[in-house]
Structure formats: structure tokens, C-alpha cells
PDB file of C-alpha atoms in Angstrom:
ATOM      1  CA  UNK T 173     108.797   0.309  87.003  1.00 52.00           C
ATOM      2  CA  UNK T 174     107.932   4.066  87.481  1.00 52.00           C
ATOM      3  CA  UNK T 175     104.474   4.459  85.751  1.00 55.00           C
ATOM      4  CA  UNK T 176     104.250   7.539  83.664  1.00 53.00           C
ATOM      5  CA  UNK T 177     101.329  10.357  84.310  1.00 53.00           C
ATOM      6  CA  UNK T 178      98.882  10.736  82.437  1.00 53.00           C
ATOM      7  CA  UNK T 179      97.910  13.853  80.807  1.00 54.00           C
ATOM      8  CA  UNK T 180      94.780  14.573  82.848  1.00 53.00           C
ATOM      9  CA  UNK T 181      96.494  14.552  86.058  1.00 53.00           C
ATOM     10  CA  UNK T 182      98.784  17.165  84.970  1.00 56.00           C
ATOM     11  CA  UNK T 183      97.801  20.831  87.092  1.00 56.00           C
ATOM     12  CA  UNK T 184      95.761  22.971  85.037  1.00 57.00           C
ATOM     13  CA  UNK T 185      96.616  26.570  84.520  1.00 61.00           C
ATOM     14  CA  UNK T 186      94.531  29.479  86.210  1.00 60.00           C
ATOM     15  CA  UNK T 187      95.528  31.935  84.514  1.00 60.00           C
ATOM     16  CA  UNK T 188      92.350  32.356  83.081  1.00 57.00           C
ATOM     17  CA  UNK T 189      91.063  33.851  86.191  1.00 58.00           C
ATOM     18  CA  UNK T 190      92.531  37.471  85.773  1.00 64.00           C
ATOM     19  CA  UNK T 191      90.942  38.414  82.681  1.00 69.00           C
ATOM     20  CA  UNK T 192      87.716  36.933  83.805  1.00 64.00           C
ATOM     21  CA  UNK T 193      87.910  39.074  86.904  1.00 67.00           C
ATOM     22  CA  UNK T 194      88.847  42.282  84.735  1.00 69.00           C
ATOM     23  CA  UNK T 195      85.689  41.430  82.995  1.00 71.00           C
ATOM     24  CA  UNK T 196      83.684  41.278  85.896  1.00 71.00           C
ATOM     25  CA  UNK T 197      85.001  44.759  87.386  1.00 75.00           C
ATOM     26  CA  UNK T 198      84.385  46.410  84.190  1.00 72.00           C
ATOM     27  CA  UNK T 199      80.937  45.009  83.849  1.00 73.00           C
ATOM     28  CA  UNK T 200      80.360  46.643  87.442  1.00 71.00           C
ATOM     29  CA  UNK T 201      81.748  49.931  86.582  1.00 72.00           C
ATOM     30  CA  UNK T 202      79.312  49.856  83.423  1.00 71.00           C
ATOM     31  CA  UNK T 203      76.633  49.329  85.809  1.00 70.00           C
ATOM     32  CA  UNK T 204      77.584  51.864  88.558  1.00 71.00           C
ATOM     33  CA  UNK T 205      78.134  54.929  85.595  1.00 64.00           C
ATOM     34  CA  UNK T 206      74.661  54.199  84.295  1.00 69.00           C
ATOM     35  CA  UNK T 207      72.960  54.126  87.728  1.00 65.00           C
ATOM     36  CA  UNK T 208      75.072  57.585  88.459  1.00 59.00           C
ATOM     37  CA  UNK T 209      74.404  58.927  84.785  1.00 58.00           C
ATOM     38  CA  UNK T 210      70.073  58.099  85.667  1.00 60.00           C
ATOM     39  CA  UNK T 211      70.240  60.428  88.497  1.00 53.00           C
ATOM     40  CA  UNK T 212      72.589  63.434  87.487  1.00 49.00           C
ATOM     41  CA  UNK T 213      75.055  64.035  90.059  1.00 55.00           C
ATOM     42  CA  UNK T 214      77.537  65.933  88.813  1.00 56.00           C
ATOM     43  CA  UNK T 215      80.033  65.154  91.769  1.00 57.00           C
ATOM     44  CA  UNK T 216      79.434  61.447  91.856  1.00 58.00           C
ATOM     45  CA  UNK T 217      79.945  61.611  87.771  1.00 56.00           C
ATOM     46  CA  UNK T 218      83.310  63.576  88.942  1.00 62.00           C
ATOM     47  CA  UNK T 219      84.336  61.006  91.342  1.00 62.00           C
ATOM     48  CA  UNK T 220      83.223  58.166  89.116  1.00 59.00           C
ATOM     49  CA  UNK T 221      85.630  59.284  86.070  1.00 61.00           C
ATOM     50  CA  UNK T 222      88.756  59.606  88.313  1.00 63.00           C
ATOM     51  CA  UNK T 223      87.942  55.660  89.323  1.00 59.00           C
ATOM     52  CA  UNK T 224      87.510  54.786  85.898  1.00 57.00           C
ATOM     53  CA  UNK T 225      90.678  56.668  85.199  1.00 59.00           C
ATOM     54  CA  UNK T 226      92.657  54.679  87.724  1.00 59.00           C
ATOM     55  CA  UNK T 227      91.270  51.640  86.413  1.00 52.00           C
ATOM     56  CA  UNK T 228      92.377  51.954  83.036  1.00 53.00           C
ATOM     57  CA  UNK T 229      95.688  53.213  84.268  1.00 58.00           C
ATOM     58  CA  UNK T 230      96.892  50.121  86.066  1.00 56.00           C
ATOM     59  CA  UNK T 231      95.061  50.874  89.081  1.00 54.00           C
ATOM     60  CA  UNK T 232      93.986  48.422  91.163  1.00 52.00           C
ATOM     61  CA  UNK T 233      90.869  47.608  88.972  1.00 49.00           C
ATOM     62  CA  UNK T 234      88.763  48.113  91.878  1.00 51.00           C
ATOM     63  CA  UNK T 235      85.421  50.938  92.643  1.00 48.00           C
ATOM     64  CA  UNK T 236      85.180  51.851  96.231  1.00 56.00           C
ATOM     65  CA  UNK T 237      82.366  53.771  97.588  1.00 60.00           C
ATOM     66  CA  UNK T 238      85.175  56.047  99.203  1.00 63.00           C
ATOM     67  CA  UNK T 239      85.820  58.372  97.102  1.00 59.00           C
ATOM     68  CA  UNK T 240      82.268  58.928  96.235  1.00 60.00           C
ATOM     69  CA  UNK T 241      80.756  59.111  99.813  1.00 70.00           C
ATOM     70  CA  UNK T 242      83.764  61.643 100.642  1.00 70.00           C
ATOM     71  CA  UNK T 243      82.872  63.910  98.251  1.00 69.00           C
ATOM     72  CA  UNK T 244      78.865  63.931  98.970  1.00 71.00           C
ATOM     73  CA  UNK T 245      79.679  64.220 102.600  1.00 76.00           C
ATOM     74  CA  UNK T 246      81.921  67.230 101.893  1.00 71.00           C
ATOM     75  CA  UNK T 247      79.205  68.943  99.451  1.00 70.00           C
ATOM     76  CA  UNK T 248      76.715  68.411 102.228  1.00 69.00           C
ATOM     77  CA  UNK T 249      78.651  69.658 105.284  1.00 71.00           C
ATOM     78  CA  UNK T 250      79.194  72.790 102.632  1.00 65.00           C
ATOM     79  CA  UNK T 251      75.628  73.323 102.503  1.00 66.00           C
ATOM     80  CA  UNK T 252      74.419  72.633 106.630  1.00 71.00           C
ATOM     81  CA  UNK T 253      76.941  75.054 107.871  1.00 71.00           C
ATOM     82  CA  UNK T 254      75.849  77.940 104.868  1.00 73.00           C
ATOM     83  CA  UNK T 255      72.553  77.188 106.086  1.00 75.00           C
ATOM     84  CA  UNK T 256      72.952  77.294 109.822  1.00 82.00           C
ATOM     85  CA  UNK T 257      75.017  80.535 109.275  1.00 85.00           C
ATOM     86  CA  UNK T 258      71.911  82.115 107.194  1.00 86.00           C
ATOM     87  CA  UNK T 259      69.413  80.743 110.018  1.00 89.00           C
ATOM     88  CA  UNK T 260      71.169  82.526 112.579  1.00 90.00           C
ATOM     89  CA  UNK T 261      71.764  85.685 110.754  1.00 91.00           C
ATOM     90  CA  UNK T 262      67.847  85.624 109.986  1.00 93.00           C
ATOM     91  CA  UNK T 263      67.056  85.034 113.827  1.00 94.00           C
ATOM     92  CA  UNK T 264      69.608  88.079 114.782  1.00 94.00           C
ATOM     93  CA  UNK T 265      67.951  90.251 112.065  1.00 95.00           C
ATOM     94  CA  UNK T 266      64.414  89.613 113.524  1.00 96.00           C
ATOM     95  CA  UNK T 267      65.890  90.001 117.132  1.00 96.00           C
ATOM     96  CA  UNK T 268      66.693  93.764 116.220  1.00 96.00           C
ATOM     97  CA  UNK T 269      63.549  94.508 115.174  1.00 96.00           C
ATOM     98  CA  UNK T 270      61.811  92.958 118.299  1.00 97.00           C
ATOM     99  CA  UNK T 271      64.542  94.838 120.289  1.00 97.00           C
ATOM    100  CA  UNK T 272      62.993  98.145 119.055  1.00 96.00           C
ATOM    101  CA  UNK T 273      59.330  97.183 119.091  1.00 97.00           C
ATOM    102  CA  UNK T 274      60.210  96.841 122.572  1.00 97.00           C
ATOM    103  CA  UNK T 275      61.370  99.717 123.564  1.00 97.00           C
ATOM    104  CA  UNK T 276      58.538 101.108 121.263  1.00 96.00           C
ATOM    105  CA  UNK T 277      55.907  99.284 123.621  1.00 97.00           C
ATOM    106  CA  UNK T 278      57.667 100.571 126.705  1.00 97.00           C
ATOM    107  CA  UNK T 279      57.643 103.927 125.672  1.00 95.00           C
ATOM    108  CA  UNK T 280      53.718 104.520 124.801  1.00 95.00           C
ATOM    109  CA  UNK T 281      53.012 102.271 127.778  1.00 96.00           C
ATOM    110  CA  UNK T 282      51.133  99.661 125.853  1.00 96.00           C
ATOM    111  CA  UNK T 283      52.609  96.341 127.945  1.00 96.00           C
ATOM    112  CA  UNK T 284      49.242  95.022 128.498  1.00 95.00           C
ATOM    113  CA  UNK T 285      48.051  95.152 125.085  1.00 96.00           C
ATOM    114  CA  UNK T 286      51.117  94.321 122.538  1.00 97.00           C
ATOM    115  CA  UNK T 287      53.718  91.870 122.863  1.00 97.00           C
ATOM    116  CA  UNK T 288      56.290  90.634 120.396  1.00 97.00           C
ATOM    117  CA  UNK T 289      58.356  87.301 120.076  1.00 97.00           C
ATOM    118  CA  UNK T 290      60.271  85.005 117.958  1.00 96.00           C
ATOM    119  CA  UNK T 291      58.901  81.913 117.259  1.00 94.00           C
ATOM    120  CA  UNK T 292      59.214  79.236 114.736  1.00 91.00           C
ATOM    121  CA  UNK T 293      57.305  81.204 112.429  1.00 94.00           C
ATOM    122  CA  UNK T 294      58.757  84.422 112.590  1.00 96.00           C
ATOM    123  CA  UNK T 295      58.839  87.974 114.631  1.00 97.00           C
ATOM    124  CA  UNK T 296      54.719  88.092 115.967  1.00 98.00           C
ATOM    125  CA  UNK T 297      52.887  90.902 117.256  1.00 98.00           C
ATOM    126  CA  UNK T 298      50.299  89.866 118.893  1.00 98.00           C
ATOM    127  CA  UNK T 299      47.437  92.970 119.812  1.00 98.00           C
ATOM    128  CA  UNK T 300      44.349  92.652 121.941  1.00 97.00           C
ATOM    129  CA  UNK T 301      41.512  93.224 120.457  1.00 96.00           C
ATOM    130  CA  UNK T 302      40.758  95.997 122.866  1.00 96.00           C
ATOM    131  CA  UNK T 303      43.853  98.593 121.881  1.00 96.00           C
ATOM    132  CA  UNK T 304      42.291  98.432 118.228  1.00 97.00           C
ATOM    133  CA  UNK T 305      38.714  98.307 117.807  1.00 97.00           C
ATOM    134  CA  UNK T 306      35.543  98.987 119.995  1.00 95.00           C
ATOM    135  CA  UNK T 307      33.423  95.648 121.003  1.00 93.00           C
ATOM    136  CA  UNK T 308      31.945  93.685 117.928  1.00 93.00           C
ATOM    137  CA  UNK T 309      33.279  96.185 115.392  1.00 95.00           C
ATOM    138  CA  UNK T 310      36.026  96.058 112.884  1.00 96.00           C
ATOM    139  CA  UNK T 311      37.306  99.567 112.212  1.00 96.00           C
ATOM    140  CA  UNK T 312      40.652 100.510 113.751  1.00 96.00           C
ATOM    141  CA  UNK T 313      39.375 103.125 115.982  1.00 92.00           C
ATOM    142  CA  UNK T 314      41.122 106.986 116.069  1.00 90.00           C
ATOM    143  CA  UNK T 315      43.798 106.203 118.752  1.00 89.00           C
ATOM    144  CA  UNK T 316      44.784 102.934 117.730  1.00 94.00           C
ATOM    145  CA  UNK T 317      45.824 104.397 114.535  1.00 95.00           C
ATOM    146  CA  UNK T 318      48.889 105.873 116.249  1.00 94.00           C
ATOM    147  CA  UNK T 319      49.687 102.126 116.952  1.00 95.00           C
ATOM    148  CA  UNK T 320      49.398 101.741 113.181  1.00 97.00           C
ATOM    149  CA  UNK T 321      51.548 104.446 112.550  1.00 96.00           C
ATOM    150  CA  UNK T 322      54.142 103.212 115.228  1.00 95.00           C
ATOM    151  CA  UNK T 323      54.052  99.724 114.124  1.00 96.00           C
ATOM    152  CA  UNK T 324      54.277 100.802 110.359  1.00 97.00           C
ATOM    153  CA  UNK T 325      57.981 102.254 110.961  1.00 96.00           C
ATOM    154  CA  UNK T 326      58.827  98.967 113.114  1.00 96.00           C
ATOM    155  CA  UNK T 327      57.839  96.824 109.565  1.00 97.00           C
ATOM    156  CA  UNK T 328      59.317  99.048 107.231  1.00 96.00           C
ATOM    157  CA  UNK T 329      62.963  97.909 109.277  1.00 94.00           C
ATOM    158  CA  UNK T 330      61.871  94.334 108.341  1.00 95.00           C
ATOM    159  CA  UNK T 331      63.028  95.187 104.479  1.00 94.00           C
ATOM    160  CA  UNK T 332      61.447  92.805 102.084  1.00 93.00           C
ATOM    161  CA  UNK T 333      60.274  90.314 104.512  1.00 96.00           C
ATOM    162  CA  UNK T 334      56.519  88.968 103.878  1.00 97.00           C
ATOM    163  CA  UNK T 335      53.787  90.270 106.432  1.00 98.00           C
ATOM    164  CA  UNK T 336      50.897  88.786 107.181  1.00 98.00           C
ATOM    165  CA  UNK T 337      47.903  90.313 109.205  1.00 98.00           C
ATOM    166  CA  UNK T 338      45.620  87.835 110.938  1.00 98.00           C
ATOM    167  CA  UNK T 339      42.453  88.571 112.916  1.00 98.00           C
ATOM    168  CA  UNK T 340      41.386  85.922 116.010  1.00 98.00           C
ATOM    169  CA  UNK T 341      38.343  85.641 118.000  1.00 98.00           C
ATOM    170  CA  UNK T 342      36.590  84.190 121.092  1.00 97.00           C
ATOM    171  CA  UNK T 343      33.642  81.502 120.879  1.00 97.00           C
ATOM    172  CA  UNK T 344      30.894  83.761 121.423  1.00 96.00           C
ATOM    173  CA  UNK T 345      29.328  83.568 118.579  1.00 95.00           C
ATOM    174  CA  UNK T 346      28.226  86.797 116.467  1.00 94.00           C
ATOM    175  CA  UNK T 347      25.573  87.176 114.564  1.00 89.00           C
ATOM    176  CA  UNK T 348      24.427  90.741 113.230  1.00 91.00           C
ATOM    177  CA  UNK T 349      23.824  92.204 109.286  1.00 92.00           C
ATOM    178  CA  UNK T 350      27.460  93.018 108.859  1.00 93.00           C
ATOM    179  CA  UNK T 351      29.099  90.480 110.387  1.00 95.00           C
ATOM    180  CA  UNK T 352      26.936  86.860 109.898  1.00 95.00           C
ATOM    181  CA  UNK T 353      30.023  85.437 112.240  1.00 96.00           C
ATOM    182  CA  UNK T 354      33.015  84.941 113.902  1.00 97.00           C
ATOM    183  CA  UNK T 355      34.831  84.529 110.313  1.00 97.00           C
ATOM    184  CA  UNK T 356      33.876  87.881 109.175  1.00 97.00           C
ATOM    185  CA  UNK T 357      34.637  89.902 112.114  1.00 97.00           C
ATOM    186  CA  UNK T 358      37.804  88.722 112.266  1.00 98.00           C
ATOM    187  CA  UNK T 359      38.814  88.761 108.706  1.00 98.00           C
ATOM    188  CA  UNK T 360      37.610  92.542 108.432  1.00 98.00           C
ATOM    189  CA  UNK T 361      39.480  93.458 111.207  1.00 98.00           C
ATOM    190  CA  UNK T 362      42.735  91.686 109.811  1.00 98.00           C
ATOM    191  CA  UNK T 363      41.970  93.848 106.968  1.00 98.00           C
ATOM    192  CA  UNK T 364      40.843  97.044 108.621  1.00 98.00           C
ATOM    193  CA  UNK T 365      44.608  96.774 110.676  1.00 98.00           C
ATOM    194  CA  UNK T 366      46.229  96.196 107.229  1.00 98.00           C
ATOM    195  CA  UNK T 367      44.946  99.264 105.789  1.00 97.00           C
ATOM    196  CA  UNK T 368      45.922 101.170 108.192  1.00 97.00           C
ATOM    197  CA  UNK T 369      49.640  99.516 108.472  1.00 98.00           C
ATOM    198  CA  UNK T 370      49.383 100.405 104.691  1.00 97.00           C
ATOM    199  CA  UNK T 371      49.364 104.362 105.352  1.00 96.00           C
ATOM    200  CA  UNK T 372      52.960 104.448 105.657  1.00 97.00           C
ATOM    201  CA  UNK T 373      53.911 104.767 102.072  1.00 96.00           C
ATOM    202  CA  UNK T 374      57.260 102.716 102.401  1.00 97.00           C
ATOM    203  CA  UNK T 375      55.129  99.713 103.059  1.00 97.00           C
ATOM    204  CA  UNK T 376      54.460  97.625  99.338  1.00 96.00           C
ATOM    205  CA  UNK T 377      51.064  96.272  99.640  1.00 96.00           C
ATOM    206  CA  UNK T 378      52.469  93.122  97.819  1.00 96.00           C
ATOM    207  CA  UNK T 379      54.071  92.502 100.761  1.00 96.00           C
ATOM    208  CA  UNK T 380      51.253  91.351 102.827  1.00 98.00           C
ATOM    209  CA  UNK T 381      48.610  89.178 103.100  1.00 98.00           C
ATOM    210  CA  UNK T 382      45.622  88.647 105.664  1.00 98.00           C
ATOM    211  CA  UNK T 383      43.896  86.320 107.378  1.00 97.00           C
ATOM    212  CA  UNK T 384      40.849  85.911 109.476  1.00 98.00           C
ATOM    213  CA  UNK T 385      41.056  82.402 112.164  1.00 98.00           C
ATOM    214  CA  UNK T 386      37.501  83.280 113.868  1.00 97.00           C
ATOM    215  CA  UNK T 387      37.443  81.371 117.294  1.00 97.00           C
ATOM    216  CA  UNK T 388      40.043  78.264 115.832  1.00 97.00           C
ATOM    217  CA  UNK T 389      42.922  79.328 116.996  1.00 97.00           C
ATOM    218  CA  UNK T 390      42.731  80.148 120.408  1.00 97.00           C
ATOM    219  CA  UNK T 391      45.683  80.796 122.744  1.00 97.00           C
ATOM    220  CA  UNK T 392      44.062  80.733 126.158  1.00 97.00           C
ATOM    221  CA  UNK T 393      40.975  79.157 127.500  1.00 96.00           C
ATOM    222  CA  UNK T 394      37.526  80.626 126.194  1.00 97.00           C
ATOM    223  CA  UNK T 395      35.719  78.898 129.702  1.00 96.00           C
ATOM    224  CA  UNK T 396      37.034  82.710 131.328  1.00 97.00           C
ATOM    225  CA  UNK T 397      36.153  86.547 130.321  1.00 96.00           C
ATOM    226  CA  UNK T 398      40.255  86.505 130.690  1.00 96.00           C
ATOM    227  CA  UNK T 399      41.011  83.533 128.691  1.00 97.00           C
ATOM    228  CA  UNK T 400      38.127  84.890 126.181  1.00 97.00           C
ATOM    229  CA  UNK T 401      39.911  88.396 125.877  1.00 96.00           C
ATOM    230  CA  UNK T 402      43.414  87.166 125.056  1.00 97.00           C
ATOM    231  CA  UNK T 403      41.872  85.359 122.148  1.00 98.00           C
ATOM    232  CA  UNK T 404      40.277  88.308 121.038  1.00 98.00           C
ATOM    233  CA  UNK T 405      43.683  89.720 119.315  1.00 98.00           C
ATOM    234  CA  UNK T 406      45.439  90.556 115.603  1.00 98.00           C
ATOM    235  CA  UNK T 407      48.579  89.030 115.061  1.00 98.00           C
ATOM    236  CA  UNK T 408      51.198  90.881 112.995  1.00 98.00           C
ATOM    237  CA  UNK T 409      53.810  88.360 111.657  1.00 98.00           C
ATOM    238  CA  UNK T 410      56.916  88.702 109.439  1.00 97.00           C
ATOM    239  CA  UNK T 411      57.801  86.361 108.092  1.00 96.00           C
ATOM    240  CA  UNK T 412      61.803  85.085 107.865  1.00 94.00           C
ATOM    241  CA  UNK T 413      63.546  84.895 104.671  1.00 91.00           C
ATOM    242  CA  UNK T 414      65.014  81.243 105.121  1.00 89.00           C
ATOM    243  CA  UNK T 415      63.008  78.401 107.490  1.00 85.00           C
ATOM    244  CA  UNK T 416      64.123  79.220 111.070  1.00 80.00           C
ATOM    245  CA  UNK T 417      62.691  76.228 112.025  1.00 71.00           C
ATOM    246  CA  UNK T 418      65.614  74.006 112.222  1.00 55.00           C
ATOM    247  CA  UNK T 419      67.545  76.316 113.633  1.00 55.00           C
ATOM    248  CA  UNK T 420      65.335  77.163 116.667  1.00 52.00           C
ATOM    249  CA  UNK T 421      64.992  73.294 117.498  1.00 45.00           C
ATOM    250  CA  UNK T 422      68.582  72.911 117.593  1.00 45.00           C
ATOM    251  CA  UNK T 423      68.765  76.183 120.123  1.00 51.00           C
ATOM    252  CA  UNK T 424      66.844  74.429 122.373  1.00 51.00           C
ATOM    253  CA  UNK T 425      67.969  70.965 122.487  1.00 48.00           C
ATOM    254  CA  UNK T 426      71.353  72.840 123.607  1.00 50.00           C
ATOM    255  CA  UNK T 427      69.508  74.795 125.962  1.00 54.00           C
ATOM    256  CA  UNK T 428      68.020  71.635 127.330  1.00 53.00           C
ATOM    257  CA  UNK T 429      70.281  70.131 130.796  1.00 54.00           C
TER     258      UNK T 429
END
């Protein structure tokens, strides 16, 4: 005799699975909308709402990270290559102008005492002590001021680029009534080369700003009288109008065999 089933061994339905896994999508998108609402990114916002919008148009109920990392990768590719563009139009610009200092330097013979370069910082002029002022003093002396003059019209090509004026030392210390030490002298004669940059009435004074290193920032050794007399100097710096920072380290890592 066949024996009948009972009602428990009967297969029970799963369809209660779908709506519980709706439920559980939606409850993720809830969560993924407020994290992306707490931060304010309009194009993950953007790419959130066309998920939700397939989602609640039969889609296939499922976020990805897709669409979302697609669009921030686009955005930021958008803003490296407007960058790199600016950086190297800012390192061009400031190539000009060292182009002509050049040929500036060649012309009134001063290679020993001025020369200019583009570093990480900016276009530099770096003068010896000796072209500008007489031994332990701080005003520009009568022909120097032509360098003034002829530096002036160099800076004035620069346009609104920041200048800053900075006055260096050696390690002998000084130690007289007007200048107590090293920190003195060279912050009057950062200021004493300003002033006389400043002549040339196309140059704003807002545009600079000085600075005076004493013995602290040396560029050669101070154990020679050689060493000692390239640190004597006054750098002249403009500064870029976006960081060329970046964009130098990149040049050379291509440079690099």
C-alpha cells in the first residue's frame, strides 16, 4: 500500500527570496546616496541618480562602482592634462624672459657676476655681492644702478608675476653700529636692491617682497675666499603663476636613461 506524504515533506516555495533581495539592494543604495550626499560630489550624485534610475526602471537592481569610478577618472584626467598644459606654458613664459636676461648679461659683459635659471621655484637671478655694493655696506653703489635699471625692464616682461628680493651672506661674522650682524646686512641690502629695482615706474611695489638669509643659505663652501664670495650674492626671483614643481620633476624623470 502506497503511503501518502505528509504535508511537511512537501518542497517549500522560494519565492520569497526576490523581494527580500530587492530589499537588501535598496537598503544599499540608501546607504551609498547618504555616504555620497555627506561629501558633496556633484558627479558621483550624477552618476548615483542614473543607477537609481535604472533600478527603478527594471534594471538589473544592481550599483556598480563603474559608472561612478568612470566618471571621477574622466573629471580627473580633465584636470592633470589642463594642469600640465598651464605648467608648461608657465615654464616657456619664464624661459623667454631668461632668454633675454641672457643676452642682456652678454651684452654689458657681466658673466661673472649675474646668472639666471629656472628652477623649481621660479626664474632666479642670482648677483654677487661684488657687482652691487662695496665690502660690508648695503647701498647699491652708482654703477650697479645701471644693473638695476637693466634688470628693472627684464621684470617688468614678467607681467604680474610676484618678485621677491633676497640678500645672502658668508659666515664671517659682522659686527659694527649699523649692521649688529649678518641678518642686517643682508636684509638691507635685499632692500637697498629693491629700491632701486623700484625706480622703474612700471614696477608695482605690491609686487615684491624681501628677504634677508644672513650666512643660512649658502650655495658653496664658506672653508674658501671663493666658496665665501659666491655666497655673498642677492637673489632676484619671480615667482611662477601655477606650481612648476610637478612639472619640472616629471621633465627629468624623462630626461633620465
Amino acid at each position: 500500500m502506497k503511503r501518502k506524504k505528509k504535508p511537511h515533506d512537501e518542497h517549500i516555495s522560494e519565492g520569497w527570496l526576490i523581494p527580500y533581495a530587492d530589499l537588501l539592494t535598496l537598503l544599499l543604495a540608501l546607504f551609498i546616496v547618504l555616504f555620497a550626499s555627506s561629501n558633496v560630489d556633484a558627479v558621483k550624485l550624477k552618476a548615483m541618480s542614473q543607477s537609481f534610475s535604472s533600478v527603478f526602471n527594471g534594471g538589473s537592481g544592481m550599483i556598480t562602482n563603474s559608472s561612478l569610478s568612470s566618471s571621477q577618472e574622466e573629471e580627473d584626467s580633465k584636470k592633470t592634462d589642463a594642469r600640465t598644459k598651464a605648467q608648461s606654458y608657465e615654464i616657456a613664459e619664464l624661459e623667454k624672459i631668461k632668454e633675454e636676461a641672457n643676452d642682456y648679461i652678454k651684452k654689458q659683459k657681466l658673466e661673472k657676476d649675474i646668472k639666471v635659471e629656472v628652477t623649481n621655484e621660479g626664474l632666479v637671478f642670482t648677483i654677487r655681492d661684488r657687482a652691487l655694493f662695496s665690502p660690508a655696506q648695503a647701498d647699491v653703489k652708482g654703477d650697479a644702478i645701471q644693473i638695476a635699471q637693466g634688470m628693472s625692464t627684464l621684470l617688468v616682461k614678467a607681467g604680474q608675476r610676484q618678485i621677491q628680493v633676497s640678500g645672502h651672506t658668508d659666515n664671517i661674522p659682522i659686527n659694527t653700529a649699523q649692521y649688529p650682524s649678518n641678518w642686517e646686512l643682508s636684509a638691507e641690502r635685499a632692500i637697498s636692491f629693491m629700491r632701486a629695482l623700484q625706480r622703474n615706474p612700471q614696477l608695482a611695489p605690491k609686487r615684491f617682497t624681501v628677504s634677508g638669509y644672513g650666512e643660512y643659505q649658502p650655495i658653496s663652501s664658506n672653508q674658501t675666499e671663493r666658496g665665501r664670495s659666491q655666497n655673498r650674492r642677492v637673489e632676484v626671483l619671480i615667482r611662477p603663476l601655477i606650481d612648476i614643481k610637478a612639472q619640472n620633476v616629471l621633465e627629468d624623470q624623462n630626461a633620465t636613461p
